[in-house]
Short mmCIF file of C-alpha atoms in Angstrom, two decimals:
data_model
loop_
_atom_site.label_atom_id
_atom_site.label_comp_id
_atom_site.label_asym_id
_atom_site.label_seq_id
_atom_site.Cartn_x
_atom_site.Cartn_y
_atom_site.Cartn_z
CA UNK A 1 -34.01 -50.13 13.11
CA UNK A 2 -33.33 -45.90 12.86
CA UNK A 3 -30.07 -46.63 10.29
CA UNK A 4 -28.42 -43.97 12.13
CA UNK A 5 -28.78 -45.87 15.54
CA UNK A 6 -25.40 -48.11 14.05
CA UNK A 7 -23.51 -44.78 13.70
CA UNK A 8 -20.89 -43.90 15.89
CA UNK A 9 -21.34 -41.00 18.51
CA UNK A 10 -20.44 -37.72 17.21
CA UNK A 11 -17.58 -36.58 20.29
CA UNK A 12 -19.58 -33.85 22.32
CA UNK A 13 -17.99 -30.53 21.20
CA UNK A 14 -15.32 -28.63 23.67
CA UNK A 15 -14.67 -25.59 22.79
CA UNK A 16 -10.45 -25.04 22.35
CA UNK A 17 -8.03 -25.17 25.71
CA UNK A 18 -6.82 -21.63 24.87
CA UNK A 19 -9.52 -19.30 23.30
CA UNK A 20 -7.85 -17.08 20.38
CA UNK A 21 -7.35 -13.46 21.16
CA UNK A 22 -7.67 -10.51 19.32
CA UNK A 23 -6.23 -7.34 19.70
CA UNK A 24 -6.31 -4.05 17.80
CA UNK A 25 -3.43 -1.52 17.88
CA UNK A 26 -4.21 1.87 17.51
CA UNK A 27 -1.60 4.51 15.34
CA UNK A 28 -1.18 6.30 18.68
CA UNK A 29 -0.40 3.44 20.61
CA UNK A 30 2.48 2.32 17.79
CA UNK A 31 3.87 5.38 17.05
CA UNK A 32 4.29 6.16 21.40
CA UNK A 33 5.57 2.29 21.70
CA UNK A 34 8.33 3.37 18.57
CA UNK A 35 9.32 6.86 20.15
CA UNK A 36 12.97 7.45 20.48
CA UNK A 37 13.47 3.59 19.81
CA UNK A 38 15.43 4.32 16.64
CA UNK A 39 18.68 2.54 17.31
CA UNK A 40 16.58 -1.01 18.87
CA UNK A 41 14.69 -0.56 15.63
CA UNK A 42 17.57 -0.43 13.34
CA UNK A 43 19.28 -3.45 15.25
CA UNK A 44 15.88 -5.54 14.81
CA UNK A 45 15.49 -4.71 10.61
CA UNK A 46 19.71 -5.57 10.67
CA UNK A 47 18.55 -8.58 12.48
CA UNK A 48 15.28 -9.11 10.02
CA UNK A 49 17.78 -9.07 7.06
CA UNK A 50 19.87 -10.98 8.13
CA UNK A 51 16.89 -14.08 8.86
CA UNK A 52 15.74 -13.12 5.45
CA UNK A 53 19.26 -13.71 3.92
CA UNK A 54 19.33 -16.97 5.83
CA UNK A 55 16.63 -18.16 4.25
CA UNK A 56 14.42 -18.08 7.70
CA UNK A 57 11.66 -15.99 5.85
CA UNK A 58 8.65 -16.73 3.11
CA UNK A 59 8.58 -13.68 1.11
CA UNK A 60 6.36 -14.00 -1.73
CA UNK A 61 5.97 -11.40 -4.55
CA UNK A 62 3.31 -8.31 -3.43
CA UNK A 63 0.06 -8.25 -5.40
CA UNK A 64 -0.97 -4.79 -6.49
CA UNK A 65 -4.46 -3.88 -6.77
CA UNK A 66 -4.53 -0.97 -9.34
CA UNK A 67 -7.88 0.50 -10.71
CA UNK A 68 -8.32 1.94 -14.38
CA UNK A 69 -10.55 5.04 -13.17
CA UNK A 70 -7.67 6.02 -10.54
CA UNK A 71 -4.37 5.25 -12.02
CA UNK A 72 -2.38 6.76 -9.88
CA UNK A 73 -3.44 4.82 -7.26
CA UNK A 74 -3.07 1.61 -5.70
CA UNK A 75 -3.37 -1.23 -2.78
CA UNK A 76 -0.87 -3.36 -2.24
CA UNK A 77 -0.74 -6.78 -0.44
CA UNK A 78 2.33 -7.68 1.25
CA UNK A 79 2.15 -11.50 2.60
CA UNK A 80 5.40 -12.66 4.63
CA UNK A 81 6.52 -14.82 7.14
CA UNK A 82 9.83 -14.53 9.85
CA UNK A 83 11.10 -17.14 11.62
CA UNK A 84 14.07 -16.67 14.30
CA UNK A 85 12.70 -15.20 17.67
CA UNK A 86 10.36 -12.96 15.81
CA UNK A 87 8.32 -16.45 14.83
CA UNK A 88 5.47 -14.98 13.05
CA UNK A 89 3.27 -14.76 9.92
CA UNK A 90 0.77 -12.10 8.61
CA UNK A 91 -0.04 -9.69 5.78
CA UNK A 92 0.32 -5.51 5.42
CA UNK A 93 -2.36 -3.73 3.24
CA UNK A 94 -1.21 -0.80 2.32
CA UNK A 95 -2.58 2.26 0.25
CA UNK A 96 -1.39 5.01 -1.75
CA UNK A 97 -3.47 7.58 -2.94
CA UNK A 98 -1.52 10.54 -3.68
CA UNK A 99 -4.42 12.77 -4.79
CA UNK A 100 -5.19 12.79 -0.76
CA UNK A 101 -2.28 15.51 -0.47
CA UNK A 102 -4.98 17.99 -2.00
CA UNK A 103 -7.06 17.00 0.86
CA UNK A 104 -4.89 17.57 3.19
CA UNK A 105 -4.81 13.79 4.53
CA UNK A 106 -1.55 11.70 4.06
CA UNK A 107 -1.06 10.15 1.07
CA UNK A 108 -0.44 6.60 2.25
CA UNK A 109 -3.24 4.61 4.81
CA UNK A 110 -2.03 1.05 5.81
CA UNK A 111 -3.38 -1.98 8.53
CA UNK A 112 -1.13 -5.28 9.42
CA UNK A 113 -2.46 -8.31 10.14
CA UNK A 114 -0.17 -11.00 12.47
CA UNK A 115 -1.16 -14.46 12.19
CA UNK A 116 -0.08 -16.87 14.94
CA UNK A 117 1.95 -19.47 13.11
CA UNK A 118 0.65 -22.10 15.21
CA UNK A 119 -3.10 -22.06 14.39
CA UNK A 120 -3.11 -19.47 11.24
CA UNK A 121 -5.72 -17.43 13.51
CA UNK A 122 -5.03 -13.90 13.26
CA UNK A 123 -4.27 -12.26 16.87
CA UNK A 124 -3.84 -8.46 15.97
CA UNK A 125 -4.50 -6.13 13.38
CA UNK A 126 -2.05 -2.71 13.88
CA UNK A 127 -2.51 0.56 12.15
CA UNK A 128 0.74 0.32 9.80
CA UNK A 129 1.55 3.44 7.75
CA UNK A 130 3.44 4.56 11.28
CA UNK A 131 4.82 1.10 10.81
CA UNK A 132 5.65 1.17 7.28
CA UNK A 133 7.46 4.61 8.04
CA UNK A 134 9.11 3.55 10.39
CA UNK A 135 10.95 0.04 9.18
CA UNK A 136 11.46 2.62 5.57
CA UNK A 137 13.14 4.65 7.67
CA UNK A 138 15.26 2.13 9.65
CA UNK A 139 16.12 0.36 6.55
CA UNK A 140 17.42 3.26 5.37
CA UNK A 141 19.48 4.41 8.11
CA UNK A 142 20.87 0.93 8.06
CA UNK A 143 22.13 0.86 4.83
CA UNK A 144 23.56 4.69 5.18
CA UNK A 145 25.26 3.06 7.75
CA UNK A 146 27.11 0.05 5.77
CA UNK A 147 27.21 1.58 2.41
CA UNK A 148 29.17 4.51 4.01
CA UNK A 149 31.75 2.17 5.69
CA UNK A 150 35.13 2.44 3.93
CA UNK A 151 34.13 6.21 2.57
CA UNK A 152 34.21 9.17 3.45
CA UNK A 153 31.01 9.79 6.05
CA UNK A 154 28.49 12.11 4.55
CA UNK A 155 28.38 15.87 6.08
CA UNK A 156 25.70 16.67 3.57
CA UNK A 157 22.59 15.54 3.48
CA UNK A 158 20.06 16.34 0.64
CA UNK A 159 16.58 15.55 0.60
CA UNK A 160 14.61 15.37 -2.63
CA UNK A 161 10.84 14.68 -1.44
CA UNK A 162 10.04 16.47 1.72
CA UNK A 163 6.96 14.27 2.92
CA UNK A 164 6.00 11.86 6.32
CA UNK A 165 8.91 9.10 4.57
CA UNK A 166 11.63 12.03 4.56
CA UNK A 167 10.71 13.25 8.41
CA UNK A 168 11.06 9.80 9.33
CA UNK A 169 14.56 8.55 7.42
CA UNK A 170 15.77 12.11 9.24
CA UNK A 171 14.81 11.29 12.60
CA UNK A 172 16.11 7.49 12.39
CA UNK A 173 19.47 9.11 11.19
CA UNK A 174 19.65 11.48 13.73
CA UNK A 175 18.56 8.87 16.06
CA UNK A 176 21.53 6.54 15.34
CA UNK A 177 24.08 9.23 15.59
CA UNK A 178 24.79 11.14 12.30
CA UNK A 179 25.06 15.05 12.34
CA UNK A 180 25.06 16.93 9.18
CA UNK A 181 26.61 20.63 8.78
CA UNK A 182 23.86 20.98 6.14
CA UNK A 183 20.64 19.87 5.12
CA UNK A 184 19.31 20.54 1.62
CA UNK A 185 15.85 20.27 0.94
CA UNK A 186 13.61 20.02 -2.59
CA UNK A 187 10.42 19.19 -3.48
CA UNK A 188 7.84 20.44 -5.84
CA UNK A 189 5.19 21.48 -3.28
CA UNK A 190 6.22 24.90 -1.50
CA UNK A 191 3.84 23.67 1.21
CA UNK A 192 5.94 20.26 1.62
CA UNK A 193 8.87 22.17 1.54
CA UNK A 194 7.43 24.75 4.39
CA UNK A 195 6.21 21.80 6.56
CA UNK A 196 9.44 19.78 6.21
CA UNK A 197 11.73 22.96 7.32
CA UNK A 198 9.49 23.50 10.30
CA UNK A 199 9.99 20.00 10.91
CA UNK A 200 13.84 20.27 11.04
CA UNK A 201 13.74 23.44 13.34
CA UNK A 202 11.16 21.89 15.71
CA UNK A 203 13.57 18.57 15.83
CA UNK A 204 16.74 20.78 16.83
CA UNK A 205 18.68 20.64 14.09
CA UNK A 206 22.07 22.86 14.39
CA UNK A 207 22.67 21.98 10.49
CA UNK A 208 22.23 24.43 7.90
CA UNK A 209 18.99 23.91 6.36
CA UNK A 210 19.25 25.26 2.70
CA UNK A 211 16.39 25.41 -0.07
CA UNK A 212 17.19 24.59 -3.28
CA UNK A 213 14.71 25.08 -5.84
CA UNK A 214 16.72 23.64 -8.81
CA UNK A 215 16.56 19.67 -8.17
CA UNK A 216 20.36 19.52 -9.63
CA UNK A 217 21.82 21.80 -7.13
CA UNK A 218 20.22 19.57 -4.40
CA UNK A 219 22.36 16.85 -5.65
CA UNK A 220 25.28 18.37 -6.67
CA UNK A 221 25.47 19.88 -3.53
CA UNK A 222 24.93 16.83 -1.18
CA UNK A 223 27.16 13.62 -0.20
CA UNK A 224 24.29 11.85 0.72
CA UNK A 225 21.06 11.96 -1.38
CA UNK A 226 17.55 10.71 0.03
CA UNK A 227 15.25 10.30 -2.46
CA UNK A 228 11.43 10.12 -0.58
CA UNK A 229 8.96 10.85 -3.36
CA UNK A 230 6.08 9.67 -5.38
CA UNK A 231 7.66 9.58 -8.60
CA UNK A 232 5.75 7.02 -11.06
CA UNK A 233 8.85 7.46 -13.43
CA UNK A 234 12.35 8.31 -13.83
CA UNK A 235 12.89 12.23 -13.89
CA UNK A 236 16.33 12.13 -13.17
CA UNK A 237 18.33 11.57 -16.03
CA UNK A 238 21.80 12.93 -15.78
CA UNK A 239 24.87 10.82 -14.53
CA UNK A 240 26.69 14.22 -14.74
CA UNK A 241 24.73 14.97 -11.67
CA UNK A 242 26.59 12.53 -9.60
CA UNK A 243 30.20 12.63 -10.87
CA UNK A 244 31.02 13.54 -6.91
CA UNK A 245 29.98 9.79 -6.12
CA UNK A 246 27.42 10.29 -3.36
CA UNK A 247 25.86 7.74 -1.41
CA UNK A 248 22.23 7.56 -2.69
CA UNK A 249 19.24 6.10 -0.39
CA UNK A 250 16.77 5.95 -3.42
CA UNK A 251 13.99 4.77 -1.43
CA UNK A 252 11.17 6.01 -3.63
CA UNK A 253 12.83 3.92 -6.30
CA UNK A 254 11.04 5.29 -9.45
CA UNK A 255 13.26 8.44 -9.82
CA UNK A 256 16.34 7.28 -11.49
CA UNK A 257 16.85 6.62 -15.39
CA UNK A 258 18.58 3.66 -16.10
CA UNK A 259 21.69 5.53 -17.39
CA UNK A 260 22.31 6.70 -13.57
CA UNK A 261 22.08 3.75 -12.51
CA UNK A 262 24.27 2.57 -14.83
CA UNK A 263 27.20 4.56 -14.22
CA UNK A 264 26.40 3.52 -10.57
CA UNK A 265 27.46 0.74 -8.07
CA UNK A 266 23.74 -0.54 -6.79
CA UNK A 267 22.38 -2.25 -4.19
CA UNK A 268 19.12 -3.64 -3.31
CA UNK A 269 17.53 -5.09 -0.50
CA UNK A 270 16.04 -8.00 -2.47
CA UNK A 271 17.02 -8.76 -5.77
CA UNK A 272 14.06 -10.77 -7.18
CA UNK A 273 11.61 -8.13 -5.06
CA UNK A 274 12.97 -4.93 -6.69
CA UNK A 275 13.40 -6.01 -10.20
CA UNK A 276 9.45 -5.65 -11.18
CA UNK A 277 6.91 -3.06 -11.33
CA UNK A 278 9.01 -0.76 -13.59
CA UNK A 279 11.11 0.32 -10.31
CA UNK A 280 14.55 2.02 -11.47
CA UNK A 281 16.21 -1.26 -11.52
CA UNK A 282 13.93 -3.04 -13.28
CA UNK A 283 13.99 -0.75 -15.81
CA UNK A 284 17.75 -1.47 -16.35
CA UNK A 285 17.57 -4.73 -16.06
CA UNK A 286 14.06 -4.36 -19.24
CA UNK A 287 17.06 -2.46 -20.93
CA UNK A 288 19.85 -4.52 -20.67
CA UNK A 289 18.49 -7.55 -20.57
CA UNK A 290 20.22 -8.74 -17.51
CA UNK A 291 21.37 -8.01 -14.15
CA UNK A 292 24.51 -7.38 -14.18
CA UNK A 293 24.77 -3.83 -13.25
CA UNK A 294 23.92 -5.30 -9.51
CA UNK A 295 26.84 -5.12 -7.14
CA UNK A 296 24.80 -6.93 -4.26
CA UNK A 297 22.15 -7.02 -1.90
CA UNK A 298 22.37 -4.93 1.21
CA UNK A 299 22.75 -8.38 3.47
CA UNK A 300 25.68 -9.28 1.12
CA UNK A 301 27.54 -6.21 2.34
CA UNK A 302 26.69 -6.93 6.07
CA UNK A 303 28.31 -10.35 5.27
CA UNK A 304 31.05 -9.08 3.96
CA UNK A 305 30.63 -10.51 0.05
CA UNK A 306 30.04 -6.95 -1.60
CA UNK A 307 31.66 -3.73 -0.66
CA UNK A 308 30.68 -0.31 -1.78
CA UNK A 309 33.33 1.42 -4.54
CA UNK A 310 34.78 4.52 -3.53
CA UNK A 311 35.44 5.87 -7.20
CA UNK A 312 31.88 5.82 -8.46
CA UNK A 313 27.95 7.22 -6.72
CA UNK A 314 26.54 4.18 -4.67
CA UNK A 315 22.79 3.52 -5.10
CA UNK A 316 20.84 1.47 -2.18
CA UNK A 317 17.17 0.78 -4.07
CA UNK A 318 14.87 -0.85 -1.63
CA UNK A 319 11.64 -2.43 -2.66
CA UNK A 320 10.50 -2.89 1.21
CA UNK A 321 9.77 -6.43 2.57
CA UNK A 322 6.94 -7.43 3.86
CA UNK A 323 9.25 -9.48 6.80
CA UNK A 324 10.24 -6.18 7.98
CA UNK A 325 6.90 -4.81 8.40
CA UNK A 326 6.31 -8.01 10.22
CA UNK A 327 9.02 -8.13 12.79
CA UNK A 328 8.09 -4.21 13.84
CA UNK A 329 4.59 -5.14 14.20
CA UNK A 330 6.15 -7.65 16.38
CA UNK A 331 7.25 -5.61 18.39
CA UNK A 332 5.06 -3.25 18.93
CA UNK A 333 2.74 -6.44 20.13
CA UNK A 334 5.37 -7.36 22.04
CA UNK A 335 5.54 -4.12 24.36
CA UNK A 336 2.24 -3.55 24.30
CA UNK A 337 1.30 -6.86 25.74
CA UNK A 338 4.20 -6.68 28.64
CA UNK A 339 2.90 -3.63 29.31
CA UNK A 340 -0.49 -4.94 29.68
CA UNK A 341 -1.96 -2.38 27.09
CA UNK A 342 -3.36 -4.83 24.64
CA UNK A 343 -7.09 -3.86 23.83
CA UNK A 344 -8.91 -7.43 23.12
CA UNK A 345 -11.96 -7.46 21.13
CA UNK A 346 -14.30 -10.15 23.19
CA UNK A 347 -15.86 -12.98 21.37
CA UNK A 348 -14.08 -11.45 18.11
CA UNK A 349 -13.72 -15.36 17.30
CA UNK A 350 -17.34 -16.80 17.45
CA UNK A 351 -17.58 -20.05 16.15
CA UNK A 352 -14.78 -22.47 18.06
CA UNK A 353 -17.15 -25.59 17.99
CA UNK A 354 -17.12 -27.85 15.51
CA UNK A 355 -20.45 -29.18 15.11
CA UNK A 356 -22.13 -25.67 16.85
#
């Protein structure tokens, strides 16, 4: 007898009730689904924080790819999950190759990937540096926001780093209501500089746009500072520079030496996140030898656990979280599909049977 005849029968293979989808997202189609959305944008990364403080999110640490023949550039992974009625998993990959500035094409290139938590089976990849802008930018409008609660609101604004991040954090604040009666501007590249004025005029700004081309007088001269570059290490090293206590949105987060920081009240968006890869903080914290010099997360001060001083600068350092990056992709999905704009890729998912 065939010794196989005894075997059970193998179950004739079905492909799945519901065929996976997959959809790609095009930078046009984000950035038109994002337009003059700043204020739902900010309310969804207050909401994102807010799971994340909860504990609703998987966050892991982001893995840096880094190459020894191009060290100034890198690719990094950023893996997260977001539960609450975003519900979703997935991954940004995200570039930065700042010697594309000389080439005239941004320095920054990005994709994200959301995963369906149900099945793991990826269901869209989105072009992401719009994204990435965009949730940097909401972020930190949010935290202008809170941080400036209890003092006096910021008239003037100063911008040190005048590239795509800085247009963006200045639309999202003028999007969510503030007004400045000046706007200072510095950055190294007379170019940047150029483009980020004719930015400002184009956007209707009635503030006074002034150049400064001596970094301290930016900050001396500002109540709220914004740095936006692509420092790779502290080259700001005087507290003296802040003795007017501004509110500082250090999103760049390589700009500051530790002794600013240290004669700073400072706030991060993740503790355990921002304290690596020789960021300002961590720096402090390599100094020190502890972390101490942290007065809170940004979610504590929503909460109501950590307030902002008055008497002394206040420094928001955020490393960026992958969850927020997720819960904008989200959303972009989101619209896209109730608009019935989704572009599938057919039979993008080929093998569904089992056994072939």
């Amino acid at each position: 007898m065939n010794p196989s005849s005894s075997a059970p029968a193998r179950p004739a293979a079905r492909p799945p009730a519901d065929v996976p989808t997959f959809a790609v997202i095009s930078g046009a189609q984000v950035q038109q689904l994002l337009s003059g959305r700043e204020k739902q944008i900010v309310e969804l990364v207050e909401a994102t924080y807010r799971l994340h403080g909860a504990g609703d999110s998987v966050n892991p640490p982001s893995y840096f790819l880094r190459f020894p023949d191009r060290p100034t550039a890198r690719i990094i992974a950023l893996p997260a999950s977001v539960g609450g009625s975003v519900h979703v998993d997935g991954l940004k990959w995200i570039s930065s190759f700042p010697d594309n500035v000389r080439s005239g094409l941004p320095r920054a290139s990005a994709v994200l990937i959301l995963n369906d938590p149900a099945t793991g089976y990826p269901f869209a990849c989105l072009e992401s540096s719009v994204i990435s802008a965009t949730r940097t930018a909401a972020s930190a409008a949010l935290a202008a926001d809170w941080l400036s609660r209890g003092r006096t609101r910021p008239t003037r604004v100063g911008f040190f780093g005048t590239g795509l991040i800085a247009r963006y954090i200045h639309t999202f604040l003028a999007g969510t209501g503030w007004s400045f009666d000046t706007i200072g501007v510095h950055d190294l590249s007379a170019d940047s500089t150029g483009g980020f004025c004719g930015y400002l005029r184009q956007a209707g700004t009635t503030a006074r746009v002034v150049v400064h081309d001596d970094a301290e007088d930016l900050v001396r001269s500002s109540d709220l500072v914004v740095f936006a570059t692509i420092a790779g290490e502290p080259h700001v090293t005087e507290p003296a520079w802040f003795t007017h206590n501004p509110l500082v949105l250090h999103v760049s987060l390589r700009d500051l030496a530790p002794e600013v920081l240290l004669a700073s009240a400072n706030f991060v968006d993740d503790v355990e996140h921002c304290l690596k890869a020789d960021t300002s903080p961590h720096l402090v914290e390599q100094r020190t030898g502890n972390r101490d010099f942290l007065n809170g997360t940004l979610n504590d001060v929503m909460l109501g656990r950590a307030a902002p001083p008055v008497d002394l600068p206040v420094i928001f350092s955020p490393f960026g979280l992958g969850v927020l990056d997720l819960a904008v992709g989200k959303y972009v999905y989101d619209e896209a599909a109730s608009a019935g704009d989704l572009r599938l890729i057919d039979d993008f998912f080929h093998e569904l049977r089992r056994y072939g």
